Amino acid sequence: MIPTIGLTESHASPEADKSVLEIWGRSTLKGHVRISGAKNSALAIMAGALLCPEDCRLRNVPSLADVASMSQILLALGLKLEKNGDILDIDARNIRQSQAPYELVSQLRASFFVIGPMLARLGVAKVPLPGGCAIGARPVDLHVRGLQAMGADVQIEHGIVHAYVSGSNPRLKGANIYLDYPSVGATETLMMAATLADGETIIENAAQEPEVADLANFCQAMGARIRGAGTNTIIIDGMKRLHSVDYNIIPDRIEAGTFLVAGAITHSELSVSPIVPDHLTAVISKLRAIGAKVITESPNCLRIIGAESHIATDIETLPYPGFPTDMQAQFMALLTLSDGDSVITETVFENRLRHVAELNRMGADIRVKGNHAIVRGVPMLSGAPVVATDLRASAALVLAGLAAEGKTTIKALQHLDRGYENLVAKLQNVGARLQRLEGEGETESPSTSLNPANVA
Ligand code: UD1
């Protein structure tokens, strides 16, 4: 039996976060970066642990603010959790609460995904409408309609989604569900719900992201019957009960992609592992298109060799296997310094171009027209004080700072903490000059105050 404990990760509220990141750019990077477990897999799989009436052991769980938030939600529902390094033990024998707390759900959109497994296991779930990154409206209509197709009654009152299955034996029923859009979250919610439903569920136009396949593998390791995850049609045969599991989460393709861009934008050579190269096909293809070399060193390791100068390319974000929206901002930073004009089209989320204004403060030449950003390459960026607006925008500013002349100071690091484990240390290890100051501060000059070897 796992004891109930408080998790050690702190999760500073956005308002309280006064820390800043200072970066002195133009260093050449060299070496190897170890890639952590995938944030988006970990969050979905933690929600999936609600399906399991026994112990779950998750390995390769990254230490991130989002993981801490999801842990807090599971604790609030009455689960027992214990995290040691990258191992997270979850005991979901007793779910004592059917209502997820608003303060926590509002901080993390992925926490809405608990609605599927809770409903499947308890026949009732009350989950506030979610929050998360400020990158668009991000509705949950596809989740709700899918659950209704499986026999759930769903009402939304006072900002809370109240779903329940009526009858003396409250069990969801298998259904044929066509998603109007291949939403990652809706596919995950419905796939989890279907594992314990009565009969067969078919999800068509399902999301094909590797994290969906990872969640399916996790559910299968608990005894669920799922076929087709990773394709656009997923078929789930509902079971009465799932069992305990010991599961290893896949590497984070977005973290890996971010470090590959770090190698390119600094004209450096970096290797990243462990990774699954197939998960990065679109990213690798664009890196090669702009002139960077990407070499497969081994089945789970890639090396990037940045070119002296890169050339412009157009990018359109799409559901997997298309180019990931979660890499759009980082590539925009890279293309600001490439020769020629690039057009970046964001099709997945509205309002996900807010980093443009901050990149322009650093000397980039980017114009926005609707969901297009026209990036005219400039010879140089210059360090500036900038504010991170969301998770991947923060990563883009870090990358721009690594390439810029002089000092860049990034505020609002709570976004970065949501999705990058040990980012500062990982960059320092490969020679970047940067430091995090807890509480706003000003460092005079890199030569006196910043020796990469002794910055914590
Ligand atoms: C997940 C990822 C996020 C990534 C995104 C797209 C997690 C925790 N987060 O987010 O990092 O950027 O996939 O790859 O896995 N939509 C609806 N109705 C719905 C659900 C979604 O209209 O019911 C829309 C959204 O507003 C958005 C688009 O579909 O415009 C894609 O959203 P979705 O795939 O659901 O993203 P998330 O699961 O929220």
Coordinates of N, CA and C in Angstrom, one line a residue, residues 33-119:
V33 N 22.5 16.0 -24.9 CA 21.4 16.4 -24.0 C 20.5 15.2 -23.7
R34 N 20.3 14.9 -22.5 CA 19.4 13.8 -22.1 C 17.9 14.2 -22.1
I35 N 17.1 13.6 -22.9 CA 15.7 14.0 -23.0 C 14.9 13.3 -22.0
S36 N 14.0 14.1 -21.4 CA 13.1 13.5 -20.3 C 11.9 12.9 -20.9
G37 N 11.1 12.3 -20.0 CA 9.8 11.7 -20.4 C 8.9 12.7 -20.9
A38 N 7.9 12.3 -21.8 CA 7.0 13.2 -22.4 C 6.0 13.8 -21.5
K39 N 6.0 15.1 -21.4 CA 5.0 15.8 -20.5 C 3.6 15.3 -20.9
N40 N 3.2 15.4 -22.2 CA 1.8 15.2 -22.6 C 1.4 13.7 -22.4
S41 N 2.4 12.8 -22.5 CA 2.1 11.4 -22.2 C 1.8 11.2 -20.7
A42 N 2.8 11.8 -20.0 CA 2.7 11.6 -18.5 C 1.4 12.2 -18.0
L43 N 0.9 13.3 -18.5 CA -0.3 13.9 -18.0 C -1.5 13.0 -18.3
A44 N -1.6 12.5 -19.5 CA -2.7 11.7 -19.9 C -2.6 10.3 -19.2
I45 N -1.5 9.8 -19.0 CA -1.3 8.5 -18.3 C -1.6 8.6 -16.8
M46 N -1.3 9.7 -16.3 CA -1.6 9.9 -14.8 C -3.2 9.9 -14.7
A47 N -3.9 10.6 -15.7 CA -5.3 10.6 -15.6 C -5.8 9.1 -15.8
G48 N -5.1 8.4 -16.7 CA -5.5 7.0 -17.0 C -5.3 6.1 -15.8
A49 N -4.5 6.5 -14.9 CA -4.3 5.7 -13.6 C -5.6 5.6 -12.9
L50 N -6.5 6.5 -13.1 CA -7.8 6.4 -12.4 C -8.6 5.2 -12.8
L51 N -8.2 4.6 -13.9 CA -8.9 3.4 -14.4 C -8.5 2.2 -13.6
C52 N -7.4 2.3 -12.9 CA -6.8 1.1 -12.3 C -7.1 0.9 -10.9
P53 N -7.8 -0.1 -10.5 CA -8.2 -0.3 -9.1 C -7.1 -0.9 -8.2
E54 N -5.9 -0.9 -8.8 CA -4.7 -1.4 -8.0 C -3.6 -0.4 -8.2
D55 N -2.3 -0.8 -7.8 CA -1.2 0.1 -7.9 C -0.7 0.3 -9.3
C56 N -0.3 1.5 -9.6 CA 0.3 1.8 -10.9 C 1.7 2.3 -10.6
R57 N 2.7 1.9 -11.4 CA 4.0 2.5 -11.3 C 4.4 3.1 -12.6
L58 N 4.6 4.4 -12.7 CA 5.0 5.0 -13.9 C 6.5 5.4 -13.8
R59 N 7.2 5.1 -14.9 CA 8.6 5.5 -14.9 C 8.9 6.5 -16.0
N60 N 10.0 7.2 -15.9 CA 10.3 8.3 -16.8 C 9.3 9.4 -16.8
V61 N 8.8 9.7 -15.6 CA 7.9 10.8 -15.4 C 8.7 12.1 -15.2
P62 N 8.6 13.1 -16.0 CA 9.4 14.3 -15.8 C 8.9 15.1 -14.6
S63 N 9.9 15.8 -14.0 CA 9.5 16.7 -12.8 C 9.2 18.1 -13.4
L64 N 7.9 18.3 -13.5 CA 7.4 19.6 -14.1 C 6.3 20.1 -13.3
A65 N 6.1 21.4 -13.5 CA 5.0 22.0 -12.7 C 3.6 21.4 -13.2
D66 N 3.5 21.1 -14.5 CA 2.2 20.5 -14.9 C 2.0 19.1 -14.3
V67 N 3.1 18.3 -14.1 CA 3.0 17.0 -13.5 C 2.6 17.2 -12.0
A68 N 3.2 18.2 -11.4 CA 2.8 18.5 -10.0 C 1.3 18.9 -9.9
S69 N 0.9 19.7 -10.8 CA -0.6 20.1 -10.8 C -1.5 18.9 -11.0
M70 N -1.1 18.1 -11.9 CA -1.9 16.9 -12.1 C -1.9 16.0 -10.9
S71 N -0.7 15.9 -10.2 CA -0.6 15.1 -9.0 C -1.5 15.7 -7.9
Q72 N -1.6 17.0 -7.8 CA -2.4 17.6 -6.8 C -3.9 17.3 -7.1
I73 N -4.3 17.2 -8.3 CA -5.7 16.9 -8.7 C -6.0 15.5 -8.3
L74 N -5.1 14.6 -8.6 CA -5.3 13.2 -8.2 C -5.4 13.0 -6.7
L75 N -4.5 13.7 -6.0 CA -4.5 13.7 -4.5 C -5.9 14.2 -4.0
A76 N -6.4 15.3 -4.6 CA -7.6 15.9 -4.2 C -8.8 14.9 -4.4
L77 N -8.6 14.0 -5.4 CA -9.7 13.0 -5.7 C -9.6 11.8 -4.7
G78 N -8.5 11.8 -3.9 CA -8.4 10.8 -2.9 C -7.4 9.7 -3.2
L79 N -6.7 9.9 -4.3 CA -5.7 8.9 -4.7 C -4.4 9.1 -3.8
K80 N -3.6 8.0 -3.8 CA -2.3 8.1 -3.1 C -1.2 8.2 -4.1
L81 N -0.3 9.1 -3.9 CA 0.8 9.2 -4.8 C 2.2 9.3 -4.1
E82 N 3.2 8.8 -4.8 CA 4.5 8.9 -4.2 C 5.5 9.1 -5.4
K83 N 6.3 10.1 -5.4 CA 7.2 10.3 -6.5 C 8.7 10.2 -6.0
N84 N 9.4 9.4 -6.6 CA 10.9 9.3 -6.2 C 11.6 9.4 -7.5
G85 N 12.3 10.5 -7.7 CA 13.0 10.7 -9.0 C 12.0 10.7 -10.1
D86 N 12.3 9.9 -11.1 CA 11.3 9.9 -12.2 C 10.3 8.7 -12.1
I87 N 10.2 8.1 -10.9 CA 9.2 7.1 -10.7 C 8.0 7.6 -9.9
L88 N 6.8 7.4 -10.5 CA 5.6 7.9 -9.8 C 4.7 6.7 -9.5
D89 N 4.5 6.5 -8.2 CA 3.5 5.4 -7.8 C 2.2 6.0 -7.6
I90 N 1.2 5.4 -8.1 CA -0.2 5.9 -7.9 C -1.1 4.7 -7.4
D91 N -1.8 5.0 -6.4 CA -2.7 4.0 -5.9 C -4.1 4.6 -6.0
A92 N -4.9 4.1 -7.0 CA -6.2 4.6 -7.2 C -7.3 3.6 -6.8
R93 N -6.9 2.8 -5.7 CA -8.0 1.8 -5.2 C -9.2 2.6 -4.8
N94 N -9.0 3.7 -4.1 CA -10.2 4.4 -3.6 C -10.2 5.8 -4.2
I95 N -11.2 6.0 -4.9 CA -11.4 7.4 -5.4 C -12.5 8.0 -4.5
R96 N -12.1 8.9 -3.7 CA -13.0 9.4 -2.6 C -13.9 10.6 -3.1
Q97 N -13.5 11.2 -4.2 CA -14.2 12.4 -4.6 C -14.5 12.3 -6.1
S98 N -15.7 12.7 -6.5 CA -16.0 12.7 -7.9 C -15.9 14.0 -8.5
Q99 N -15.6 15.1 -7.7 CA -15.5 16.4 -8.2 C -14.0 16.9 -8.2
A100 N -13.5 17.3 -9.3 CA -12.1 17.8 -9.4 C -12.1 19.3 -8.9
P101 N -11.1 19.7 -8.2 CA -11.2 21.1 -7.6 C -10.9 22.2 -8.7
Y102 N -11.7 23.2 -8.7 CA -11.6 24.3 -9.7 C -10.2 24.9 -9.7
E103 N -9.7 25.3 -8.6 CA -8.4 26.0 -8.5 C -7.3 25.2 -9.2
L104 N -7.4 23.9 -9.2 CA -6.3 23.1 -9.8 C -6.6 22.9 -11.3
V105 N -7.8 22.5 -11.6 CA -8.2 22.3 -13.0 C -8.0 23.5 -13.9
S106 N -8.3 24.7 -13.3 CA -8.2 25.9 -14.0 C -6.7 26.2 -14.4
Q107 N -5.8 25.6 -13.7 CA -4.4 25.8 -14.1 C -3.8 24.9 -15.2
L108 N -4.6 23.9 -15.5 CA -4.0 22.8 -16.4 C -5.1 22.2 -17.2
R109 N -5.1 22.5 -18.5 CA -6.1 21.9 -19.4 C -6.2 20.4 -19.3
A110 N -5.0 19.8 -19.3 CA -5.0 18.3 -19.4 C -5.7 17.7 -18.2
S111 N -5.9 18.4 -17.1 CA -6.6 17.8 -16.0 C -8.0 17.5 -16.3
F112 N -8.6 18.2 -17.4 CA -10.0 17.9 -17.8 C -10.1 16.5 -18.2
F113 N -9.0 15.9 -18.7 CA -9.0 14.5 -19.2 C -9.4 13.5 -18.2
V114 N -9.4 13.9 -16.9 CA -9.8 12.9 -15.8 C -11.3 12.6 -16.0
I115 N -12.0 13.4 -16.7 CA -13.5 13.2 -16.8 C -13.8 11.8 -17.4
G116 N -13.0 11.4 -18.4 CA -13.2 10.1 -19.1 C -13.1 8.9 -18.1
P117 N -11.9 8.7 -17.5 CA -11.7 7.6 -16.6 C -12.5 7.7 -15.4
M118 N -12.8 8.9 -14.9 CA -13.6 8.9 -13.6 C -15.1 8.4 -13.9
L119 N -15.6 8.9 -15.1 CA -16.9 8.5 -15.5 C -17.0 7.0 -15.7

